[in-house]
PDB file of C-alpha atoms in Angstrom:
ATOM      1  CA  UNK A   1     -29.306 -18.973   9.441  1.00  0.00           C
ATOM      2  CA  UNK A   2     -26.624 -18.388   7.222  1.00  0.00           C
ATOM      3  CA  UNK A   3     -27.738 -16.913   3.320  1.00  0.00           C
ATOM      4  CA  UNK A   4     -25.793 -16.888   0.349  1.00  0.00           C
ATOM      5  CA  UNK A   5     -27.746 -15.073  -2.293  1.00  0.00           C
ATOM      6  CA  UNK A   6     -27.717 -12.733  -5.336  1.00  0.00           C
ATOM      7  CA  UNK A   7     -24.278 -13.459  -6.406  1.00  0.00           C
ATOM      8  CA  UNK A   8     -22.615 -14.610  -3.259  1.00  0.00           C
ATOM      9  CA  UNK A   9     -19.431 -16.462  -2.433  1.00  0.00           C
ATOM     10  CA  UNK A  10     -18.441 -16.689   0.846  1.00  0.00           C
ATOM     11  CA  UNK A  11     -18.089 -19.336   4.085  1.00  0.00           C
ATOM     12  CA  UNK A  12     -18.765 -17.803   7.490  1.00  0.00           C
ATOM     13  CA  UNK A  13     -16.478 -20.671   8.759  1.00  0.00           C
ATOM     14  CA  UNK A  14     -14.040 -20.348   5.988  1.00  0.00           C
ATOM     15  CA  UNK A  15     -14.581 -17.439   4.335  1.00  0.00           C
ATOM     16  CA  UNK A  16     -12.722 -17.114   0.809  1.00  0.00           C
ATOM     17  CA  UNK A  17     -10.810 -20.037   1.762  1.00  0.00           C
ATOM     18  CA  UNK A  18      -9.638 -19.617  -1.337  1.00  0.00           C
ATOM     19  CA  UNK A  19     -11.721 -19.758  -3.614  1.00  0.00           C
ATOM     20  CA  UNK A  20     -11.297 -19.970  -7.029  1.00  0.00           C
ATOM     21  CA  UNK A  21     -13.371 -17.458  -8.906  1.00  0.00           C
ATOM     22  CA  UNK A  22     -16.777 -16.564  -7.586  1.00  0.00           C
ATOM     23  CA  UNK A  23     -19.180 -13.781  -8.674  1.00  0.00           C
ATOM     24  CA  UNK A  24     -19.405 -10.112  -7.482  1.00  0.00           C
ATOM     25  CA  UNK A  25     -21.877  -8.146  -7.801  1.00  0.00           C
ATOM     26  CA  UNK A  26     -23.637  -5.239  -6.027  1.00  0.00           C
ATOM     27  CA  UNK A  27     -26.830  -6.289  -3.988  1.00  0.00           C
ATOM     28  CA  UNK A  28     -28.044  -3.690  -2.022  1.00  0.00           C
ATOM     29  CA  UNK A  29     -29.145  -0.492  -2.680  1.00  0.00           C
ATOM     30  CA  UNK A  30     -29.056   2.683  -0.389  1.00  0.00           C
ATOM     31  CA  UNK A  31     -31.707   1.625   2.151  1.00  0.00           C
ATOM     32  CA  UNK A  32     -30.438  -1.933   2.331  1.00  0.00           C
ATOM     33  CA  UNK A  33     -33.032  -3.526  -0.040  1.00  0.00           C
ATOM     34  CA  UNK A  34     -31.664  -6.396  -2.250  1.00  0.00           C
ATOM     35  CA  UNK A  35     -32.111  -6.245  -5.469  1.00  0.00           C
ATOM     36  CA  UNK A  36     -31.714  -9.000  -8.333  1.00  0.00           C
ATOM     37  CA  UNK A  37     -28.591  -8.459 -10.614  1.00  0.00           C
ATOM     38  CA  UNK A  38     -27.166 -10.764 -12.814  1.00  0.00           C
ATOM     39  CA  UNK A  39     -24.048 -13.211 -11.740  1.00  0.00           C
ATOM     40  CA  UNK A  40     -20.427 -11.665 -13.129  1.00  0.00           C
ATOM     41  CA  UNK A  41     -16.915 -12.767 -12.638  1.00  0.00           C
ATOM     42  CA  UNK A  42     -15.556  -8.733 -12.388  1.00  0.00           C
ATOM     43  CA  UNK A  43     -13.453  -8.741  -9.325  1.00  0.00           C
ATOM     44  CA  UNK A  44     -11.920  -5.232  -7.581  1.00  0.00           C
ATOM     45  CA  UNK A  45      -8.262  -4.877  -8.392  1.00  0.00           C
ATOM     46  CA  UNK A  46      -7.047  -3.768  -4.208  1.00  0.00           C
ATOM     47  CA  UNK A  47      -4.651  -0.989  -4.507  1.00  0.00           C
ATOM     48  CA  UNK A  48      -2.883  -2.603  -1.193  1.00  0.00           C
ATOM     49  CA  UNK A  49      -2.570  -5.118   0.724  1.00  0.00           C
ATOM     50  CA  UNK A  50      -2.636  -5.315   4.979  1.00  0.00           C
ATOM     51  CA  UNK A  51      -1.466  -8.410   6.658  1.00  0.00           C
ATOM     52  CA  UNK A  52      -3.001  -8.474   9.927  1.00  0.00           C
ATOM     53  CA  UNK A  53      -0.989 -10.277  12.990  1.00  0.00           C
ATOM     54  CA  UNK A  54      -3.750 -10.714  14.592  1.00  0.00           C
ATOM     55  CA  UNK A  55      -7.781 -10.851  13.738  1.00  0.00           C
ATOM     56  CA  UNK A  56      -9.691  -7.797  13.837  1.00  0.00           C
ATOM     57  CA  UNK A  57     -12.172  -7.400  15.601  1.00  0.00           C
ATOM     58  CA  UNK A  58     -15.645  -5.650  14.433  1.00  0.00           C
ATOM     59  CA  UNK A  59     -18.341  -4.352  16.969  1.00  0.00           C
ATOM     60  CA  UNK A  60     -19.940  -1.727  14.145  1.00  0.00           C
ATOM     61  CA  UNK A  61     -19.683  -1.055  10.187  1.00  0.00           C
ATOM     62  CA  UNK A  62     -16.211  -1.620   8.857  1.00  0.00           C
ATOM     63  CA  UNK A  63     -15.690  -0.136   5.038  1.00  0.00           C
ATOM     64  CA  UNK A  64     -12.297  -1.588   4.064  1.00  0.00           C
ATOM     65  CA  UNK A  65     -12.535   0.287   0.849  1.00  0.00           C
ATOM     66  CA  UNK A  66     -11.394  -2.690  -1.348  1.00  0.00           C
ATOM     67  CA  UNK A  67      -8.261  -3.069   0.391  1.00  0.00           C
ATOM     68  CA  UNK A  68      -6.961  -6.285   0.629  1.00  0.00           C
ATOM     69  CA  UNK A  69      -6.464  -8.031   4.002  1.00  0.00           C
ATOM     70  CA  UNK A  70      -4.852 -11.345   4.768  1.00  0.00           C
ATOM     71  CA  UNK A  71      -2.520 -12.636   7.893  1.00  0.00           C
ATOM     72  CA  UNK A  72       0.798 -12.652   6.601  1.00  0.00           C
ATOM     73  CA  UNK A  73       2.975 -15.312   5.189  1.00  0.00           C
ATOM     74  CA  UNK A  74       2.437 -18.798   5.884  1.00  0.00           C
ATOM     75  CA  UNK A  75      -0.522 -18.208   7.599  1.00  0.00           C
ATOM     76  CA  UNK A  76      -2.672 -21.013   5.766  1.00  0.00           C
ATOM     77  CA  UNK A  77      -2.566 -24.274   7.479  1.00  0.00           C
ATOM     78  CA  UNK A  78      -4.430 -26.156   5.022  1.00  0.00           C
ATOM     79  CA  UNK A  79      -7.920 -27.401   5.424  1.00  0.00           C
ATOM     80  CA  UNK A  80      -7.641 -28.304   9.148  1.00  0.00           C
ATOM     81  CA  UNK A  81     -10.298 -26.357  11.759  1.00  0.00           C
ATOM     82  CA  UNK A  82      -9.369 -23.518  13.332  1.00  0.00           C
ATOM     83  CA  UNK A  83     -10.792 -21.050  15.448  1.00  0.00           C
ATOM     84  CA  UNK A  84     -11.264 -17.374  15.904  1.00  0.00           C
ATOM     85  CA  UNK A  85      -7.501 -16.712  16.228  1.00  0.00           C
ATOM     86  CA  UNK A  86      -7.079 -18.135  12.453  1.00  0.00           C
ATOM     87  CA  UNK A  87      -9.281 -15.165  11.323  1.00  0.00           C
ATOM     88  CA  UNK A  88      -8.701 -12.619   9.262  1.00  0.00           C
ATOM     89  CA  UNK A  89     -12.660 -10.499  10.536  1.00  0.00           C
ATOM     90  CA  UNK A  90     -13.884 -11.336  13.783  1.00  0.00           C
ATOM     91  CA  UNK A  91     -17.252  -9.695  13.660  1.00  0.00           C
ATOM     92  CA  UNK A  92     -19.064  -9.290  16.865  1.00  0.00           C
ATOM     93  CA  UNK A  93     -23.367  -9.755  17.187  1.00  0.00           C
ATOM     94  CA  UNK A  94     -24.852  -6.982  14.826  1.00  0.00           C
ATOM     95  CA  UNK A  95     -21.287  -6.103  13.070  1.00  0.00           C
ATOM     96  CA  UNK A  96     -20.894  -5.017   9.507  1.00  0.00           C
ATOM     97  CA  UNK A  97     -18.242  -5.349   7.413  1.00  0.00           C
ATOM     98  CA  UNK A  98     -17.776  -4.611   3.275  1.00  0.00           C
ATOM     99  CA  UNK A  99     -15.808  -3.766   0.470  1.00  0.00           C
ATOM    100  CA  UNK A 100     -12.996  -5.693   1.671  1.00  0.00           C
ATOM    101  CA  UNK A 101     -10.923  -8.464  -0.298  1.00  0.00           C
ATOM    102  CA  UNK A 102      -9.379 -10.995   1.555  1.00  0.00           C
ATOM    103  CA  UNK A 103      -6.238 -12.663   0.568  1.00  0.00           C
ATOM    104  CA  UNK A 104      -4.744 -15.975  -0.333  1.00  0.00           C
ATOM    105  CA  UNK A 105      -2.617 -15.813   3.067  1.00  0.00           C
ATOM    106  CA  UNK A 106      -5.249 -16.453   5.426  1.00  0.00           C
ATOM    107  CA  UNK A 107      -7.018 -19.624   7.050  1.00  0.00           C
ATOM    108  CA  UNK A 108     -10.378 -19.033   7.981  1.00  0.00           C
ATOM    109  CA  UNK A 109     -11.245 -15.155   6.685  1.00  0.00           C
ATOM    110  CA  UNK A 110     -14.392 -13.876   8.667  1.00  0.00           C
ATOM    111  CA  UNK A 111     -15.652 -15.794  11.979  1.00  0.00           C
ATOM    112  CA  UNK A 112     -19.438 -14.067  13.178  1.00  0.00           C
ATOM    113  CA  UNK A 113     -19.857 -14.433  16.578  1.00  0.00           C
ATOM    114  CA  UNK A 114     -23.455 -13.825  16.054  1.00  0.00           C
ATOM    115  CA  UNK A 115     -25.659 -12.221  13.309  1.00  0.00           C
ATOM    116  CA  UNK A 116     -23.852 -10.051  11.242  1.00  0.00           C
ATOM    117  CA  UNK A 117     -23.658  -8.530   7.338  1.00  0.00           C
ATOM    118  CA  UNK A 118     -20.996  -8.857   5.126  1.00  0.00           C
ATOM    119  CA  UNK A 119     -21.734  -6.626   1.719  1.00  0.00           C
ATOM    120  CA  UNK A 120     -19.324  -7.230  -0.983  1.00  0.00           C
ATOM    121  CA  UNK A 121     -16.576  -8.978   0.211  1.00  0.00           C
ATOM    122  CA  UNK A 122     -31.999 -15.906  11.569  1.00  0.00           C
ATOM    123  CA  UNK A 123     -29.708 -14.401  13.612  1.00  0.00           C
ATOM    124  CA  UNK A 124     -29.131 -14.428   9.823  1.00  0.00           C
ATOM    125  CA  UNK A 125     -25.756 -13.590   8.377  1.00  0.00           C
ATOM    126  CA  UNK A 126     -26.014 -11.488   4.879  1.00  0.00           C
ATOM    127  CA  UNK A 127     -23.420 -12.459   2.847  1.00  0.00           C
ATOM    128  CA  UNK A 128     -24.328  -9.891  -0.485  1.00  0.00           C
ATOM    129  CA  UNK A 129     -21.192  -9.530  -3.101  1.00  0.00           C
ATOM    130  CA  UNK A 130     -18.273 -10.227  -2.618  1.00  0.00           C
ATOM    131  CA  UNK A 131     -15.488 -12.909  -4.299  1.00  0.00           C
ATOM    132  CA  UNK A 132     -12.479 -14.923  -5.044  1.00  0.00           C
ATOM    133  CA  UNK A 133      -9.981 -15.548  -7.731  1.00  0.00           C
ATOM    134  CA  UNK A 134      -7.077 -16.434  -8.501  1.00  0.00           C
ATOM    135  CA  UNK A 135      -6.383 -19.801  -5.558  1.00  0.00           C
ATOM    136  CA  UNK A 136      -8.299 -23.236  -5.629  1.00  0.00           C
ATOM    137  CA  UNK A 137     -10.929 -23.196  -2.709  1.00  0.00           C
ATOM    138  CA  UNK A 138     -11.475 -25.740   0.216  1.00  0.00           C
ATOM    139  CA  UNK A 139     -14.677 -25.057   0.895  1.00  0.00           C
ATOM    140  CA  UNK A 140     -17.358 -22.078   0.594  1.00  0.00           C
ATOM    141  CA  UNK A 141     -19.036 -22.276   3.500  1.00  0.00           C
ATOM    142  CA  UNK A 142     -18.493 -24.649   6.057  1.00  0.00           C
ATOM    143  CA  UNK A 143     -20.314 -25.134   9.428  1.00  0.00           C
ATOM    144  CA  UNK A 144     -17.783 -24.950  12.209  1.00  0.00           C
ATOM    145  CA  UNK A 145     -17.399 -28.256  13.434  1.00  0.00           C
ATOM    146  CA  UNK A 146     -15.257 -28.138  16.645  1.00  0.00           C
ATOM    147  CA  UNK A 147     -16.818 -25.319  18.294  1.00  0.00           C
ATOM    148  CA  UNK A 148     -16.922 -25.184  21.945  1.00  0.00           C
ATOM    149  CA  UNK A 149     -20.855 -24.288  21.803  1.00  0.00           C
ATOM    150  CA  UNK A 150     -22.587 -25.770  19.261  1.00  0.00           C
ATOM    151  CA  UNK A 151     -26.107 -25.123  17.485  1.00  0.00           C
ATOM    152  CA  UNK A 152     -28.683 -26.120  14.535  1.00  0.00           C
ATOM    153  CA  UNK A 153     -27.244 -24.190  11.588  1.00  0.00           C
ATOM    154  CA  UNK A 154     -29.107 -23.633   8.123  1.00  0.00           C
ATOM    155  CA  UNK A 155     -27.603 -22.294   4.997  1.00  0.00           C
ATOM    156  CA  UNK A 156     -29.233 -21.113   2.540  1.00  0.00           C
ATOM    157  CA  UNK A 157     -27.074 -20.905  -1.663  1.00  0.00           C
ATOM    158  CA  UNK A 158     -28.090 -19.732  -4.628  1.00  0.00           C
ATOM    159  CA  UNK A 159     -27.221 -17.526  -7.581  1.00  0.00           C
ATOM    160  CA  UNK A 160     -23.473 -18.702  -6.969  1.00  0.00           C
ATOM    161  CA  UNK A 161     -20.661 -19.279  -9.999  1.00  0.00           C
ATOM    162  CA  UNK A 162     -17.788 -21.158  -8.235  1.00  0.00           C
ATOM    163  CA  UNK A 163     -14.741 -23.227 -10.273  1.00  0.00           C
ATOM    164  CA  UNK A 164     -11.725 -25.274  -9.107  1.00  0.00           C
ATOM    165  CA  UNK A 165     -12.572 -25.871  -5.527  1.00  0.00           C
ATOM    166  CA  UNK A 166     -13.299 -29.251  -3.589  1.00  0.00           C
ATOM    167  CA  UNK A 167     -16.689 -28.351  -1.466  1.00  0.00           C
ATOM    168  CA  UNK A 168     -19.797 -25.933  -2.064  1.00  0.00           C
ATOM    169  CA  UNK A 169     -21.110 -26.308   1.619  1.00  0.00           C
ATOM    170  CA  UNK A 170     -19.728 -28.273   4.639  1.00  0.00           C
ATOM    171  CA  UNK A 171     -22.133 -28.982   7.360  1.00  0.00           C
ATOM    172  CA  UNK A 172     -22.864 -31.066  11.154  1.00  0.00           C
ATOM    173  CA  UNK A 173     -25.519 -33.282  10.408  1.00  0.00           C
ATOM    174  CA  UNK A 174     -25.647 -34.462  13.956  1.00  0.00           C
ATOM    175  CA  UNK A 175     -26.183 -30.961  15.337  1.00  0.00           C
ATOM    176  CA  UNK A 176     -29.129 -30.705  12.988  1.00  0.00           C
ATOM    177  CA  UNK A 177     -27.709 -28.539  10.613  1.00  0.00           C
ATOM    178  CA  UNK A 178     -29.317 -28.096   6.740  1.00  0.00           C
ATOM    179  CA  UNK A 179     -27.799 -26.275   3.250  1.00  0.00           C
ATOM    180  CA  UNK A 180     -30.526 -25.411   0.453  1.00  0.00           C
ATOM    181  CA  UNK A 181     -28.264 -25.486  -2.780  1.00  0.00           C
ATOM    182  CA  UNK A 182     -30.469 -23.846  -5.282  1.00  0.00           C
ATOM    183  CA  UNK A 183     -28.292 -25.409  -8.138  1.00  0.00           C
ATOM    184  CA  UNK A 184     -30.750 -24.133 -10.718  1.00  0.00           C
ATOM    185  CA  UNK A 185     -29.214 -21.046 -10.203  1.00  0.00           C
ATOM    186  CA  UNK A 186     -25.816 -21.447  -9.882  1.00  0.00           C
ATOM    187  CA  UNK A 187     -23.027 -22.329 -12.071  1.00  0.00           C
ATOM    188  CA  UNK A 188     -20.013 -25.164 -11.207  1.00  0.00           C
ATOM    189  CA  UNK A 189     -16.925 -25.882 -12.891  1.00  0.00           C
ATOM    190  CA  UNK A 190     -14.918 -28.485 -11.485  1.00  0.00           C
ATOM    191  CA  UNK A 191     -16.259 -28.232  -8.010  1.00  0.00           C
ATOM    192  CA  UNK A 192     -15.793 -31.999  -6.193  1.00  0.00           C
ATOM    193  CA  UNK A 193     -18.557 -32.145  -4.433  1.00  0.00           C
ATOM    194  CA  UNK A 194     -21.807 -29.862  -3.403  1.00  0.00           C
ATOM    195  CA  UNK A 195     -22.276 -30.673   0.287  1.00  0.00           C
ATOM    196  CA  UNK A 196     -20.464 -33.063   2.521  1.00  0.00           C
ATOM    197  CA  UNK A 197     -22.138 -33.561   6.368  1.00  0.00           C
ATOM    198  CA  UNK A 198     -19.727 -33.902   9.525  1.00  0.00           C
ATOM    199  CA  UNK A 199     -20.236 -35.168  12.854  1.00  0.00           C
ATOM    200  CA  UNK A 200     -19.622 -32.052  14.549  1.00  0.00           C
ATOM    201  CA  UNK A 201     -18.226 -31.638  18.109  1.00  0.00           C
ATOM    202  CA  UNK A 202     -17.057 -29.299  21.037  1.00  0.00           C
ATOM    203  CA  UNK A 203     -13.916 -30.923  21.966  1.00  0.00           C
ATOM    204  CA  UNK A 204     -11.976 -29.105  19.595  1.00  0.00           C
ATOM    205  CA  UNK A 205     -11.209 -32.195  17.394  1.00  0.00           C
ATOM    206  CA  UNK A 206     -11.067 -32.613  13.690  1.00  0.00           C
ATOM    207  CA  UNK A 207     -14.842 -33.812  13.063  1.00  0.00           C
ATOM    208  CA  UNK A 208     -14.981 -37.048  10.538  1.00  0.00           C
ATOM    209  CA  UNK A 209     -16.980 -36.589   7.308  1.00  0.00           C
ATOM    210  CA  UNK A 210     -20.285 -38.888   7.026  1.00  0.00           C
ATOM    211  CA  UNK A 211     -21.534 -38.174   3.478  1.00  0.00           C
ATOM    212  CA  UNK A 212     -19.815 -36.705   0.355  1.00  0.00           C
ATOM    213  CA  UNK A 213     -21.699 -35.068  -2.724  1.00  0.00           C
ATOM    214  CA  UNK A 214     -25.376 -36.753  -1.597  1.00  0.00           C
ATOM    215  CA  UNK A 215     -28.219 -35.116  -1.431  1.00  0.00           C
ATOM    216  CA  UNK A 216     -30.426 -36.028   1.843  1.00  0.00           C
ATOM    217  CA  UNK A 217     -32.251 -34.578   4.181  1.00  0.00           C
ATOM    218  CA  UNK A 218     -29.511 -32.140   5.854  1.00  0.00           C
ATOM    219  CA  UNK A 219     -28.082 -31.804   1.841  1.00  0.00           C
ATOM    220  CA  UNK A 220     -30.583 -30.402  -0.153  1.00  0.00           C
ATOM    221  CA  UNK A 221     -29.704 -29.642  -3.543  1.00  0.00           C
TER     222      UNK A 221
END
């Protein structure tokens, strides 16, 4: 399970594919306990910026220290799928990586290969903090959807401001997979749709969409 809370914006598929503006704000306190804060739109100003030529890979806890990482020049390819070589992160079962800011020249930001927490920038994957400004997102999180092994995947949304992107949540219906949009407690500004469903697949092709801004039973919002 996948959950976006307190302030989140982030896509384990397509993480800060860039996203628009999203809201920041510090989650966690020294023990790891959330706690409630208020949605903001103050993002870190990165002092530099690394351009990776390949992903990194994380087996521990990575503190970027608000640098910000991308993969060079040209390295978006649009909204096509990738894989784990488009990454910017590639954090391994248990990894942790935060305070990092990932750049506009990148294609598919963080891939987990397993649970995994991402602060500021179930097996669950605790996305707390973090955002995007400045570049019109594709999608916030997205499902991947031509893995070679595929699963049920649940996402979970809330307490999110997004603007100027296309999709809130991409998912594979067909592989069982559910988003919870709490949209009660998030704010949208020309965002196209909420949640789209996919017939996922393992052959590495580009999966077709099936539904576009419905709620159902694998869109629930």
């Amino acid at each position: 399970m996948v959950s976006f809370t307190l302030t989140t914006v982030i896509a384990a598929a397509a993480f800060f594919a860039q996203i628009a503006i999203a809201a920041p704000s510090p989650s966690v306190d020294s023990n790891g306990i959330y706690v409630k804060r208020a949605a903001s739109c103050t993002l870190p100003s990165p002092a530099k910026t690394s351009s990776l030529s390949a992903p990194m890979t994380i087996k521990g806890t990575f503190d970027g220290g608000n640098v910000r990482y991308d993969r060079g020049k040209n390295a978006c390819s649009g909204q096509k799928e990738g894989g784990d070589k488009d990454a910017v992160f590639l954090l391994e079962s248990g990894a942790t990586l935060k305070n990092v800011v990932i750049g506009a020249n990148q294609a598919e930001g963080v891939h987990c290969k397993g649970p995994c927490n991402i602060y500021n920038t179930s097996g669950t994957t605790n996305i707390v903090g973090g955002g995007a400004k400045n570049a019109n997102f594709g999608k916030l999180y997205r499902a991947c959807g031509n893995c070679k092994s595929q699963y049920k995947r649940t996402v979970n949304i809330s307490n999110v401001i997004a603007k100027n992107g296309k999709l809130l949540a991409g998912i594979n219906s067909n592989y069982g997979d559910v988003a919870t949009i709490k949209t009660s407690t998030n704010s949208y500004s020309s965002v196209k749709s909420i949640c789209d469903t996919f017939e996922g697949n393992s052959n590495g092709n580009e999966p077709p969409k099936l539904t576009s801004n419905k709620s159902n039973a694998n869109c629930k919002f």
